[in-house]
Amino acid sequence: MYWNLKMPSPPPARYGGRHTVTLIPGDGIGPELLSHVRELFRFCCVPVDFEVVNVDSTMTSEDDINDAITAIRRNGVALKGNIETNHNLPPSFISRNNLLRTSLDLYANVMHCQSLPGVRTRHRNIDIIIIRENTEGEYSSLEHESVSGVVECLKIITRTNSLRIADYAFRLARERGRRRVTAVHKANIMSLGDGLFLQCCKEVAAGYQDIAFDAMIVDNTTMQLVSKPQQFDVMVMPNLYGNVVSNVCAGLVGGPGLVPGANYGTDYAVFECGTRNTGKSIADGNIANPTAMLLASCLLLDHLRLHAYATMIRRAVIATVTETRLHTADLGGQGSTSDVVQSIMKEIQSTGPLTQNI
Amino acid sequence: MAASSAVLSMSKIIKPIWGGRLATTAKVFGATVSSRREKSTVPPPAKYGGRHTVTLIPGDGIGPELLNHVRELFRFSCVPVDFEVVNVCSATEDDINNAITAIRRNGVALKGRRNTLTMSPPVSLSPSTTLDLYANVMHCKSLPGVQTRHNNIDIMIIRENTEGEYSSLEHESVSGVVECLKIITRTNSLRIAEYAFKLAREKGRKRVTAVHKANIMKLGDGLFLQCCREVAAGYPDIAFDAMIVDNTTMQLVSKPQQFDVMVMPNLYGNVVSNVCAGLVGGPGLVPGANYGRDYAVFETATRNTGKSIADRNIANPTAMLLASCMMLDHLKLHDYATMIRNAVLTTMNETQLHTADIGGQGTTSEVVQAIMRNIQSKGPLTSEL
């Protein structure tokens, strides 16, 4: 075994009692949502300082993203918006988001899709945790055109990473008291690649007798998800299937504006919106849904062991979402982003703890 | 079949002599031998004694029983089709080669699904790739009698069927590290895009959406997208746009009515077609067709073996019956196709005759009997029930 079992990590650094978190605004709706997060944190007197690092998506040099990576290495934690990938740049230009994830080895992407009571959706009682391998698979960015007009894309699956992500999944399932882990694969077609992934999951499952393990092919999984999503509990899968399945689940619980996502590595953690949308078309229109980003910031606070603040903000966000008239346009309402944030702040103020003036 | 093979053999003789003037010479023989990308005018399917022969591959699971119902129904409706049954029991290459030879001979096949989870020959030897059935077409349409969460869905999904992630080229260069190759070629991408736009035009569709992940797989899906754009330029009457696969699946579960025709590489096609099948009512309702230049194979769209419900008389026969109607359309037996399809759809709309997968309590044989009664009541001469 080449990786360490998770050692109990020391509590996050607090200089003068305050944490420093890297903030990467990104493009589209990222900057405005993250400024709302800072506004809310300042209002609630959360002991977190943000170190803002801008990554310019139009530049081809890697300096910007390297600065961001250095900042995250220094601080250990980050909150980010999605950085746009320009399609017109040459193929050697790797997506900045992908580069960040692979450089920091953020191997587990965790997304918790839960039906919220105030949001009207076609399916009810969904509670799925999706754990997606975040560094390899189809996202290896290894492509070449050996013969003109014929492109080969390499999908890499390794034993080490598959064991690692499976172990993460089972450990998380045990921590959260979950009963079942489902591995999603396409091993009937990609028998070596996904076969290796599946085998690793089975090996890890043998060490967790209290948690049931089963496997499902990705096409059947997506079909089951749209007809009976309540059957799923925890799901673990390689990178591309994780992308598709997490977007399907996000759509089922109400859309990209509601679900936060977290990327965990051995030493670092980066939080963002679950479905990683840039939201270019709705940028600066004050209509974006801040819920996903705010819940991501609550995940950040939980990671920093500031549980009281996390619970307080999360409770206020959920309470606001369940008051139906304060939905933003993506949920069918007419509220603006600032209306929702104001309402959350009022909710926090009314529950007692010392806050600044609104 | 005989006519086209005659033309081909003639063209093989002519080519060395006339070289580039192949097209003009071949026209003399009454058929147009096309350039690589143009659609050749296919002669009507062979009818020996007025009857077609179709290869039937029962497969595993629910395949055999559903295909029996298809044969029963065809016999009842006096459809001039004979089935040549080829069993692919064991997973050896011989059986599969026999099946492929039979399909080459007959040109058309109707098949159930083989169980591929056991150690099977690689996909590169499967009928789809050997016969170059490059287009998988699935038409997902909401049926009035089936209660689903979304209504008014009408999506055609065209999926590249031979390359992409299903190339079965994998190797373990270092122990514990597996590389799977996903192949995208310009030729096949242009071909599938051309097929998609031609089909959209034929069916009077307004928009084609290409589904890709070119922000990550820039060379591969980038090439696919570029090919689609090139082909789209030749069809100005049809709108073209592109959408990343994760956004597509999210949009599909919230607002599927926005999609019209979708074209995509192999793996995304697999996922998206299953999502759409789930949206319109499940795997028991949607038929699928695999078209190549010379052959066509029809099956249920989501390619399930249905092992757990095999031989229990509870499978939904609709998908397989609609697939057989598509086959009849392909054989230009449109009257029979329309008759059977109308009967199937009418039976579907009588709610108490749903099978278990769509919430009813009917058995497979009850549904088939109802379809046969429906056909009998419409008038044309049929066998005894």
XYZ file of C-alpha atoms in Angstrom:
743
model
C 0.000 0.000 0.000
C 1.563 3.218 -1.105
C -0.770 5.763 0.371
C -1.108 6.567 4.027
C -4.276 5.775 5.830
C -5.768 9.066 6.782
C -3.833 10.355 9.771
C -5.779 12.562 12.141
C -4.718 15.901 10.729
C -3.851 18.776 13.046
C -6.524 21.457 13.239
C -6.244 24.121 10.527
C -3.847 26.967 11.188
C -5.275 30.010 12.921
C -3.085 33.008 13.041
C -4.430 35.428 15.580
C -7.441 33.171 15.777
C -8.347 33.775 12.121
C -8.098 31.452 9.138
C -6.888 32.516 5.729
C -8.670 31.021 2.750
C -7.698 31.419 -0.886
C -10.480 32.900 -2.988
C -10.471 32.431 -6.769
C -13.318 34.465 -8.295
C -13.218 32.787 -11.711
C -15.501 33.918 -14.520
C -19.179 34.452 -15.123
C -21.226 34.462 -11.937
C -18.254 33.472 -9.779
C -17.117 36.992 -8.796
C -20.550 38.262 -7.802
C -21.463 35.144 -5.822
C -18.142 35.131 -4.004
C -18.510 38.781 -3.089
C -21.866 37.867 -1.536
C -20.089 35.148 0.431
C -17.572 37.670 1.746
C -20.356 40.093 2.561
C -22.154 37.390 4.508
C -19.027 36.281 6.339
C -18.237 39.846 7.322
C -21.783 40.283 8.522
C -21.669 37.149 10.647
C -18.206 37.986 11.985
C -16.786 34.673 10.738
C -13.050 34.525 11.609
C -11.980 33.916 8.017
C -9.873 36.193 5.836
C -9.855 35.754 2.108
C -6.733 35.972 -0.015
C -8.038 36.806 -3.467
C -6.126 35.370 -6.417
C -7.404 36.257 -9.860
C -6.927 33.789 -12.680
C -7.298 35.358 -16.080
C -8.872 32.781 -18.387
C -7.820 34.613 -21.537
C -4.110 34.300 -20.836
C -2.274 31.283 -22.148
C 0.604 31.533 -19.708
C 0.395 29.390 -16.630
C 1.584 32.058 -14.210
C -1.863 32.965 -12.959
C -2.887 29.445 -12.167
C 0.480 28.676 -10.618
C 0.054 31.648 -8.309
C -3.338 30.327 -7.326
C -1.945 26.866 -6.683
C 0.844 28.287 -4.537
C -1.679 30.270 -2.539
C -3.769 27.172 -1.947
C -0.707 25.211 -0.888
C 0.037 27.930 1.595
C -3.465 28.242 3.005
C -4.624 24.675 2.601
C -8.188 25.628 1.707
C -9.842 27.490 -1.154
C -13.211 28.666 -2.364
C -13.518 29.134 -6.093
C -15.708 30.055 -8.967
C -15.406 28.216 -12.250
C -12.666 29.356 -14.620
C -13.783 29.449 -18.212
C -11.955 27.307 -20.755
C -11.551 29.042 -24.079
C -12.254 26.557 -26.857
C -10.302 28.512 -29.431
C -6.982 28.051 -27.731
C -4.760 25.175 -28.916
C -5.276 21.714 -27.435
C -2.078 21.968 -25.439
C -3.830 24.505 -23.224
C -5.145 22.436 -20.310
C -8.308 23.543 -18.584
C -7.329 25.674 -15.600
C -9.811 23.969 -13.296
C -8.406 20.587 -14.276
C -4.842 21.782 -13.752
C -5.706 22.966 -10.284
C -7.277 19.655 -9.349
C -4.426 17.537 -10.646
C -1.623 19.700 -9.269
C -3.072 19.641 -5.788
C -4.099 15.991 -6.149
C -7.675 16.704 -5.079
C -8.641 13.156 -5.753
C -12.176 13.071 -4.362
C -15.045 15.207 -5.595
C -17.963 14.907 -3.210
C -21.426 16.133 -4.059
C -24.397 15.649 -1.785
C -27.694 15.900 -3.644
C -30.614 16.279 -1.344
C -34.203 17.233 -2.069
C -35.032 20.497 -0.346
C -38.553 20.857 1.033
C -39.265 24.279 -0.433
C -38.175 23.469 -3.955
C -40.724 21.868 -6.207
C -39.211 19.043 -8.246
C -40.561 16.001 -10.027
C -38.897 13.592 -7.643
C -39.009 13.728 -3.859
C -36.856 12.326 -1.074
C -33.624 12.179 -2.974
C -30.531 11.849 -0.802
C -27.523 10.749 -2.786
C -23.824 11.310 -2.092
C -21.748 11.130 -5.257
C -18.047 10.502 -4.931
C -16.207 11.043 -8.148
C -12.567 10.317 -8.889
C -11.213 13.744 -9.702
C -7.755 13.406 -11.192
C -7.551 10.660 -13.804
C -9.902 8.748 -16.047
C -11.045 10.529 -19.161
C -9.755 13.851 -17.913
C -6.103 12.965 -18.278
C -5.804 15.468 -21.155
C -3.599 13.013 -23.011
C -4.598 13.164 -26.640
C -2.710 12.938 -29.886
C -3.377 12.846 -33.578
C -1.103 10.078 -34.774
C -2.564 10.043 -38.264
C -4.257 13.071 -39.762
C -7.974 12.803 -39.060
C -7.629 10.117 -36.387
C -7.482 11.223 -32.766
C -6.676 8.985 -29.819
C -7.750 10.093 -26.367
C -6.265 8.174 -23.479
C -8.378 7.260 -20.505
C -6.120 6.247 -17.630
C -7.285 4.095 -14.728
C -4.744 3.155 -12.075
C -4.954 0.716 -9.226
C -3.607 3.222 -6.728
C -6.136 5.914 -7.461
C -9.038 3.495 -7.718
C -8.222 1.971 -4.339
C -7.841 5.438 -2.905
C -11.182 6.734 -4.104
C -12.972 3.533 -3.097
C -11.486 3.746 0.356
C -12.549 7.380 0.609
C -16.073 6.451 -0.418
C -16.455 3.690 2.122
C -14.930 5.754 4.892
C -17.279 8.621 4.148
C -20.227 6.247 4.028
C -19.305 4.883 7.432
C -18.815 8.357 8.933
C -22.214 9.488 7.691
C -23.966 6.291 8.706
C -24.827 5.281 5.154
C -25.887 1.749 4.273
C -24.924 1.174 0.680
C -22.257 2.093 -1.820
C -22.884 1.633 -5.537
C -20.009 1.613 -8.015
C -20.889 2.962 -11.451
C -18.904 1.607 -14.377
C -18.933 0.372 -17.941
C -16.858 -2.728 -17.448
C -18.723 -4.765 -20.044
C -17.171 -2.574 -22.730
C -14.032 -1.246 -21.068
C -13.177 -4.472 -19.369
C -9.600 -3.671 -18.459
C -10.092 -0.084 -17.392
C -13.413 -0.059 -15.611
C -12.801 -3.692 -14.730
C -9.800 -2.584 -12.678
C -11.860 0.144 -11.033
C -14.600 -2.306 -10.132
C -12.134 -4.826 -8.787
C -10.551 -2.203 -6.542
C -13.963 -1.226 -5.207
C -14.725 -4.861 -4.447
C -11.453 -5.279 -2.585
C -12.105 -2.245 -0.440
C -15.706 -3.308 0.140
C -14.473 -6.545 1.665
C -12.965 -4.496 4.479
C -16.258 -2.770 5.303
C -18.637 -5.568 6.158
C -21.276 -3.277 7.595
C -21.796 -1.443 4.313
C -23.495 -3.131 1.368
C -21.779 -2.854 -1.980
C -23.166 -3.277 -5.465
C -22.273 -2.199 -8.977
C -24.334 -0.828 -11.816
C -23.525 -0.039 -15.419
C -23.616 3.665 -16.162
C -26.376 3.552 -18.761
C -28.686 1.609 -16.479
C -27.731 3.963 -13.644
C -28.779 7.068 -15.536
C -32.031 5.420 -16.551
C -32.769 4.403 -12.959
C -31.873 7.881 -11.782
C -34.568 9.482 -13.879
C -37.224 6.981 -12.889
C -36.443 5.957 -9.317
C -33.610 8.012 -7.802
C -34.575 7.167 -4.238
C -32.898 3.780 -4.548
C -29.404 5.248 -4.515
C -27.439 5.995 -1.374
C -23.734 6.560 -1.961
C -22.255 6.261 -5.432
C -18.600 6.035 -6.403
C -17.301 6.253 -9.945
C -14.512 7.361 -12.285
C -14.254 10.883 -13.606
C -16.492 11.125 -16.659
C -19.372 9.084 -15.313
C -19.121 11.193 -12.187
C -19.539 14.314 -14.263
C -22.650 13.030 -15.986
C -24.249 11.402 -12.943
C -23.658 14.412 -10.717
C -25.250 16.696 -13.284
C -28.253 14.392 -13.599
C -28.679 14.366 -9.820
C -28.284 18.123 -9.629
C -31.013 18.468 -12.228
C -33.236 16.133 -10.237
C -33.027 18.095 -6.992
C -33.616 21.476 -8.571
C -30.754 22.600 -10.750
C -27.193 23.916 -10.659
C -28.002 26.752 -8.317
C -28.631 24.545 -5.321
C -25.902 21.979 -4.979
C -22.461 22.673 -3.526
C -19.407 20.612 -4.361
C -16.204 19.850 -2.532
C -12.857 18.608 -3.791
C -10.743 16.866 -1.191
C -7.125 15.796 -1.337
C -4.768 14.484 1.315
C -3.583 17.955 2.236
C -5.867 20.434 0.517
C -9.554 21.108 0.022
C -11.258 23.306 -2.554
C -14.949 24.189 -2.457
C -17.121 25.340 -5.346
C -20.543 24.948 -6.926
C -21.243 21.279 -7.539
C -21.888 21.450 -11.249
C -19.037 23.828 -12.022
C -20.943 26.204 -14.251
C -19.485 29.513 -15.320
C -22.924 31.023 -15.846
C -21.652 33.454 -18.453
C -25.092 34.268 -19.788
C -26.453 35.387 -16.419
C -23.320 37.085 -15.108
C -23.757 40.475 -13.450
C -27.507 40.336 -13.832
C -28.253 39.869 -10.136
C -30.328 36.809 -11.000
C -27.938 33.983 -10.178
C -28.879 31.633 -7.370
C -26.436 32.119 -4.489
C -27.503 28.977 -2.633
C -24.912 26.627 -4.097
C -22.011 28.939 -3.365
C -23.245 29.739 0.124
C -23.675 26.070 0.961
C -20.178 25.486 -0.424
C -18.887 28.108 1.981
C -20.636 26.232 4.796
C -18.774 23.093 3.753
C -15.635 25.204 3.918
C -16.447 26.292 7.463
C -17.087 22.701 8.473
C -13.690 21.762 7.076
C -12.101 24.508 9.157
C -13.894 23.097 12.230
C -15.968 26.274 12.577
C -19.071 24.176 12.959
C -21.183 26.691 14.819
C -20.865 29.277 12.037
C -21.430 26.610 9.399
C -24.648 25.426 10.984
C -25.898 28.943 11.500
C -25.408 29.988 7.885
C -26.655 26.698 6.484
C -29.809 26.848 8.551
C -30.490 30.367 7.383
C -29.904 29.466 3.717
C -32.228 26.459 3.880
C -34.861 28.466 5.704
C -34.768 31.123 2.983
C -35.033 28.552 0.180
C -38.090 26.993 1.774
C -39.910 30.328 1.745
C -41.106 29.926 -1.779
C -41.431 33.511 -2.845
C -37.739 34.113 -2.351
C -36.638 31.836 -5.135
C -34.446 33.086 -7.914
C -35.407 32.666 -11.564
C -33.827 29.237 -11.970
C -36.226 27.825 -9.381
C -39.201 29.553 -10.888
C -39.282 32.556 -8.601
C -38.690 36.236 -9.114
C -36.213 37.142 -6.448
C -32.859 38.665 -7.220
C -29.566 37.461 -5.812
C -29.284 40.372 -3.424
C -32.849 39.836 -2.165
C -31.986 36.292 -1.229
C -28.750 37.286 0.485
C -30.472 40.059 2.410
C -33.112 37.622 3.551
C -30.451 35.199 4.732
C -28.779 37.956 6.709
C -32.066 38.949 8.313
C -32.680 35.326 9.201
C -29.289 35.098 10.867
C -29.794 38.321 12.749
C -33.126 37.200 14.075
C -31.716 34.036 15.609
C -29.599 35.873 18.060
C -25.804 35.783 17.741
C -23.943 39.033 17.545
C -23.802 40.378 14.010
C -22.938 43.645 12.405
C -25.620 45.957 11.143
C -27.293 44.952 7.908
C -29.026 -7.597 -52.653
C -28.195 -9.415 -55.889
C -28.343 -6.232 -57.940
C -26.034 -4.253 -55.728
C -23.456 -7.023 -55.503
C -23.491 -7.315 -59.271
C -22.780 -3.612 -59.593
C -19.991 -3.869 -57.055
C -18.304 -6.749 -58.819
C -18.621 -4.911 -62.121
C -17.077 -1.847 -60.616
C -14.141 -3.896 -59.354
C -13.488 -5.033 -62.941
C -13.914 -1.585 -64.445
C -11.862 0.338 -61.926
C -8.349 -0.683 -62.969
C -9.123 0.105 -66.610
C -11.060 3.316 -66.332
C -9.716 4.651 -63.061
C -11.282 7.988 -62.402
C -14.146 7.624 -64.822
C -15.740 5.032 -62.634
C -18.875 7.013 -61.920
C -19.791 7.752 -65.514
C -19.124 4.174 -66.606
C -21.157 2.672 -63.826
C -24.117 4.863 -64.671
C -24.471 2.862 -67.859
C -25.355 -0.126 -65.713
C -28.299 1.634 -64.206
C -26.968 2.281 -60.775
C -24.962 5.136 -59.413
C -21.848 4.053 -57.617
C -21.339 6.921 -55.277
C -18.298 8.674 -53.952
C -17.372 7.855 -50.431
C -19.703 10.279 -48.744
C -22.810 10.472 -50.923
C -25.740 8.226 -50.184
C -26.061 5.520 -52.849
C -29.501 4.733 -54.168
C -30.145 1.362 -52.571
C -32.152 -1.087 -54.630
C -35.306 -2.400 -52.916
C -34.688 -5.359 -50.613
C -34.636 -8.759 -52.247
C -37.899 -10.666 -52.268
C -37.571 -14.258 -53.261
C -40.991 -15.574 -54.031
C -42.302 -12.291 -52.699
C -40.998 -12.994 -49.194
C -38.110 -11.371 -47.339
C -35.673 -13.276 -45.184
C -34.538 -11.624 -42.005
C -31.871 -12.853 -39.625
C -33.142 -13.347 -36.107
C -30.704 -13.452 -33.187
C -32.561 -14.372 -29.992
C -29.786 -13.457 -27.556
C -30.174 -13.998 -23.817
C -32.634 -13.017 -21.121
C -35.940 -11.729 -22.430
C -34.769 -11.722 -26.050
C -35.994 -15.207 -27.014
C -39.491 -14.828 -25.565
C -40.025 -11.358 -27.039
C -38.803 -12.452 -30.458
C -41.156 -15.427 -30.295
C -43.988 -12.993 -29.806
C -42.777 -11.022 -32.816
C -42.822 -14.151 -34.967
C -46.229 -15.111 -33.635
C -47.551 -11.677 -34.496
C -46.015 -11.700 -37.960
C -47.467 -15.109 -38.683
C -50.839 -13.916 -37.473
C -50.761 -10.804 -39.636
C -49.494 -12.745 -42.658
C -46.425 -10.549 -42.986
C -44.275 -11.836 -45.894
C -41.152 -12.203 -43.797
C -39.293 -15.397 -42.986
C -36.876 -15.503 -40.103
C -33.528 -17.228 -40.233
C -32.742 -17.940 -36.605
C -29.079 -17.833 -35.587
C -28.330 -18.651 -31.999
C -25.331 -17.058 -30.353
C -25.269 -19.190 -27.237
C -21.704 -19.441 -26.159
C -19.424 -16.465 -26.357
C -17.138 -17.994 -28.940
C -16.140 -16.204 -32.070
C -17.637 -18.846 -34.348
C -21.194 -18.178 -33.294
C -20.783 -14.470 -33.735
C -19.187 -14.942 -37.137
C -22.102 -17.133 -38.192
C -24.501 -14.419 -37.141
C -22.539 -11.793 -39.043
C -22.474 -13.954 -42.183
C -26.219 -14.452 -41.962
C -26.769 -10.712 -41.648
C -24.518 -10.063 -44.634
C -26.557 -12.520 -46.616
C -29.959 -11.196 -45.632
C -29.119 -7.544 -45.168
C -31.504 -7.076 -42.239
C -31.627 -8.480 -38.730
C -33.735 -8.354 -35.607
C -31.906 -9.155 -32.425
C -32.061 -9.571 -28.710
C -29.189 -8.743 -26.425
C -26.263 -10.995 -25.677
C -25.074 -11.137 -22.105
C -21.741 -9.328 -22.252
C -20.766 -9.273 -18.624
C -19.079 -12.640 -18.844
C -15.774 -12.887 -20.670
C -16.920 -12.140 -24.179
C -15.083 -11.413 -27.413
C -14.139 -7.760 -27.664
C -16.593 -5.237 -29.019
C -14.368 -4.831 -32.057
C -15.689 -8.188 -33.254
C -19.301 -7.384 -32.569
C -21.808 -7.048 -35.399
C -21.893 -3.249 -35.102
C -18.275 -2.728 -35.957
C -17.807 -5.629 -38.373
C -20.841 -4.689 -40.431
C -20.032 -0.993 -40.054
C -23.445 -0.137 -38.625
C -22.309 3.355 -37.963
C -25.555 5.044 -36.919
C -27.656 4.075 -33.946
C -30.976 5.873 -34.126
C -33.382 6.119 -31.247
C -36.624 8.040 -31.328
C -37.912 8.882 -27.852
C -41.454 10.057 -27.853
C -43.875 10.492 -24.998
C -46.809 8.140 -25.404
C -50.222 9.463 -24.353
C -51.212 6.378 -22.447
C -48.056 6.154 -20.345
C -47.844 8.306 -17.287
C -44.464 9.966 -16.935
C -43.116 12.998 -15.132
C -42.398 14.839 -18.353
C -44.749 15.243 -21.309
C -44.329 16.177 -24.946
C -40.894 14.714 -25.351
C -39.916 14.095 -28.957
C -36.189 13.580 -29.304
C -34.230 11.713 -31.962
C -30.860 10.544 -30.782
C -28.229 9.660 -33.339
C -25.259 7.973 -31.829
C -22.011 7.020 -33.504
C -21.948 3.266 -33.192
C -18.518 2.025 -34.163
C -15.719 4.020 -32.567
C -15.242 6.366 -29.683
C -14.860 4.793 -26.271
C -16.022 1.434 -27.526
C -12.906 0.735 -29.551
C -11.919 -1.999 -27.053
C -8.312 -0.917 -27.280
C -6.981 -1.196 -23.785
C -3.651 -2.235 -22.401
C -1.887 -2.412 -19.104
C 1.514 -0.980 -19.905
C 2.606 -0.857 -16.283
C 1.137 -3.135 -13.658
C -1.802 -1.337 -12.072
C -2.078 1.339 -14.760
C -4.591 0.785 -17.550
C -4.869 2.915 -20.659
C -8.125 2.846 -22.596
C -8.034 4.397 -26.014
C -10.906 6.484 -27.260
C -10.649 6.902 -31.009
C -12.317 9.707 -32.920
C -11.764 9.916 -36.660
C -12.643 12.625 -39.127
C -14.193 10.169 -41.559
C -16.611 8.648 -39.090
C -17.496 11.956 -37.487
C -18.321 13.500 -40.850
C -20.307 10.434 -41.746
C -22.440 10.428 -38.614
C -22.985 14.175 -38.791
C -24.065 13.852 -42.413
C -26.444 11.068 -41.428
C -27.907 13.172 -38.639
C -28.570 16.195 -40.815
C -29.992 14.114 -43.631
C -32.345 12.368 -41.238
C -33.354 15.684 -39.699
C -34.171 17.057 -43.115
C -36.135 13.953 -44.120
C -38.209 14.072 -40.972
C -38.739 17.810 -41.117
C -36.818 18.561 -37.936
C -35.651 22.060 -37.114
C -32.581 21.693 -34.946
C -29.603 19.421 -34.431
C -27.630 19.544 -31.186
C -24.158 18.040 -30.948
C -23.269 16.682 -27.519
C -19.587 16.692 -26.587
C -16.988 17.304 -23.902
C -14.589 19.356 -25.953
C -13.513 21.564 -23.078
C -11.689 18.564 -21.624
C -11.085 16.299 -24.604
C -10.096 19.060 -26.944
C -8.569 17.057 -29.754
C -11.037 14.200 -29.732
C -14.386 15.800 -29.143
C -13.003 18.953 -30.710
C -12.608 17.060 -33.968
C -16.124 15.659 -33.658
C -17.548 19.110 -33.077
C -15.632 20.588 -35.963
C -16.927 17.890 -38.312
C -20.488 18.573 -37.183
C -20.014 22.286 -37.861
C -18.671 21.621 -41.335
C -21.646 19.450 -42.196
C -24.054 21.946 -40.642
C -22.797 24.614 -43.013
C -24.255 22.559 -45.863
C -27.710 22.517 -44.287
C -28.623 26.154 -43.657
C -32.292 25.319 -43.145
C -31.505 23.321 -40.017
C -30.256 25.105 -36.906
C -27.169 23.677 -35.265
C -25.875 24.113 -31.739
C -23.607 22.260 -29.378
C -23.897 21.440 -25.712
C -21.512 19.876 -23.232
C -22.631 16.453 -22.068
C -22.966 17.299 -18.391
C -25.138 20.313 -19.084
C -27.126 18.222 -21.569
C -27.996 15.572 -19.011
C -28.962 18.219 -16.503
C -31.202 19.947 -19.033
C -32.688 16.615 -20.012
C -33.957 15.948 -16.517
C -35.379 19.418 -16.063
C -36.547 20.549 -19.503
C -36.325 17.760 -22.100
C -38.771 19.449 -24.460
C -36.040 21.785 -25.685
C -34.227 19.061 -27.597
C -35.025 18.057 -31.144
C -32.337 15.961 -32.817
C -29.133 15.114 -31.008
C -25.927 13.692 -32.456
C -23.006 12.449 -30.405
C -20.140 9.999 -30.061
C -20.561 6.524 -28.669
C -20.406 6.763 -24.887
C -22.386 9.961 -24.521
C -24.931 8.414 -26.845
C -25.237 5.454 -24.534
C -25.856 7.615 -21.479
C -28.115 10.178 -23.139
C -30.240 7.537 -24.848
C -30.753 5.752 -21.545
C -31.714 8.992 -19.829
C -34.247 9.731 -22.563
C -35.609 6.204 -22.446
C -36.110 6.617 -18.710
C -37.885 9.912 -19.277
C -40.465 8.528 -21.694
C -41.337 5.491 -19.626
C -38.493 2.997 -19.434
C -36.599 0.401 -21.435
C -39.686 -1.513 -22.430
C -41.033 1.162 -24.703
C -38.337 2.437 -27.016
C -37.087 0.651 -30.131
C -33.641 1.185 -31.569
C -32.155 0.768 -35.010
C -28.564 0.400 -36.161
C -28.004 1.502 -39.736
C -25.009 0.992 -41.922
C -24.567 1.629 -45.585
C -25.564 -1.884 -46.564
C -27.102 -3.470 -43.484
C -29.606 -2.667 -40.794
C -30.105 -4.308 -37.421
C -33.082 -3.609 -35.191
C -33.337 -4.160 -31.442
C -34.623 -2.564 -28.261
C -32.987 0.820 -27.792
C -31.480 0.371 -24.368
C -30.065 -3.047 -25.131
C -31.016 -4.717 -21.887
C -30.703 -8.437 -21.418
C -33.440 -8.472 -18.815
C -31.990 -11.511 -17.117
C -33.985 -11.085 -13.936
C -37.364 -11.063 -15.662
C -36.635 -13.704 -18.296
C -39.240 -16.411 -18.945
C -41.696 -14.962 -16.480
C -44.126 -13.483 -18.967
C -43.825 -10.001 -17.471
C -41.499 -8.311 -19.937
C -42.853 -5.405 -21.953
C -43.059 -6.440 -25.615
C -43.634 -2.907 -26.908
C -40.016 -2.030 -27.619
C -39.352 -5.190 -29.576
C -42.617 -4.931 -31.507
C -41.945 -1.324 -32.442
C -38.454 -2.387 -33.506
C -40.008 -4.974 -35.790
C -42.214 -2.223 -37.254
C -39.088 -0.178 -37.994
C -37.703 -3.247 -39.704
C -40.830 -3.557 -41.834
C -40.481 0.102 -42.790
C -36.894 -0.574 -43.803
C -38.098 -3.474 -45.988
C -40.591 -1.078 -47.572
C -43.545 -3.054 -46.197
C -45.115 0.145 -44.950
C -48.694 -1.090 -44.761
C -47.845 -3.905 -42.406
C -45.631 -1.614 -40.382
C -48.349 0.991 -39.914
C -50.928 -1.645 -39.077
C -48.846 -3.256 -36.354
C -47.606 0.043 -34.986
C -51.138 1.437 -34.704
C -52.271 -1.692 -32.937
C -49.369 -1.514 -30.479
C -49.950 2.162 -29.733
C -53.694 1.680 -29.336
C -53.115 -1.130 -26.868
C -50.632 1.031 -24.971
C -53.255 3.700 -24.494
C -55.697 1.334 -22.835
C -54.223 1.693 -19.421
C -55.179 -1.606 -17.882
C -53.049 -3.411 -20.408
C -49.723 -2.128 -19.166
C -47.018 -4.505 -18.057
C -45.336 -4.244 -14.678
C -42.534 -1.911 -15.741
C -44.998 0.882 -16.499
C -47.147 0.256 -13.487
C -49.757 -2.118 -14.815
C -50.527 -5.727 -14.174
C -50.760 -7.246 -17.600
C -48.597 -10.092 -18.740
C -46.621 -10.147 -21.969
C -48.991 -12.614 -23.613
C -52.049 -10.579 -22.665
C -50.586 -7.530 -24.321
C -49.710 -9.466 -27.457
C -53.174 -11.023 -27.583
C -54.736 -7.591 -27.290
C -52.572 -6.343 -30.149
C -53.636 -9.272 -32.296
C -57.298 -8.687 -31.523
C -56.840 -5.062 -32.445
C -55.326 -6.015 -35.787
C -58.080 -8.503 -36.479
C -60.768 -5.967 -35.788
C -59.282 -3.571 -38.312
C -60.099 -5.792 -41.192
C -57.267 -7.252 -43.265
C -57.063 -10.965 -43.692
C -55.283 -12.611 -40.758
C -54.700 -16.126 -39.529
C -56.843 -17.528 -36.766
C -56.184 -16.055 -33.337
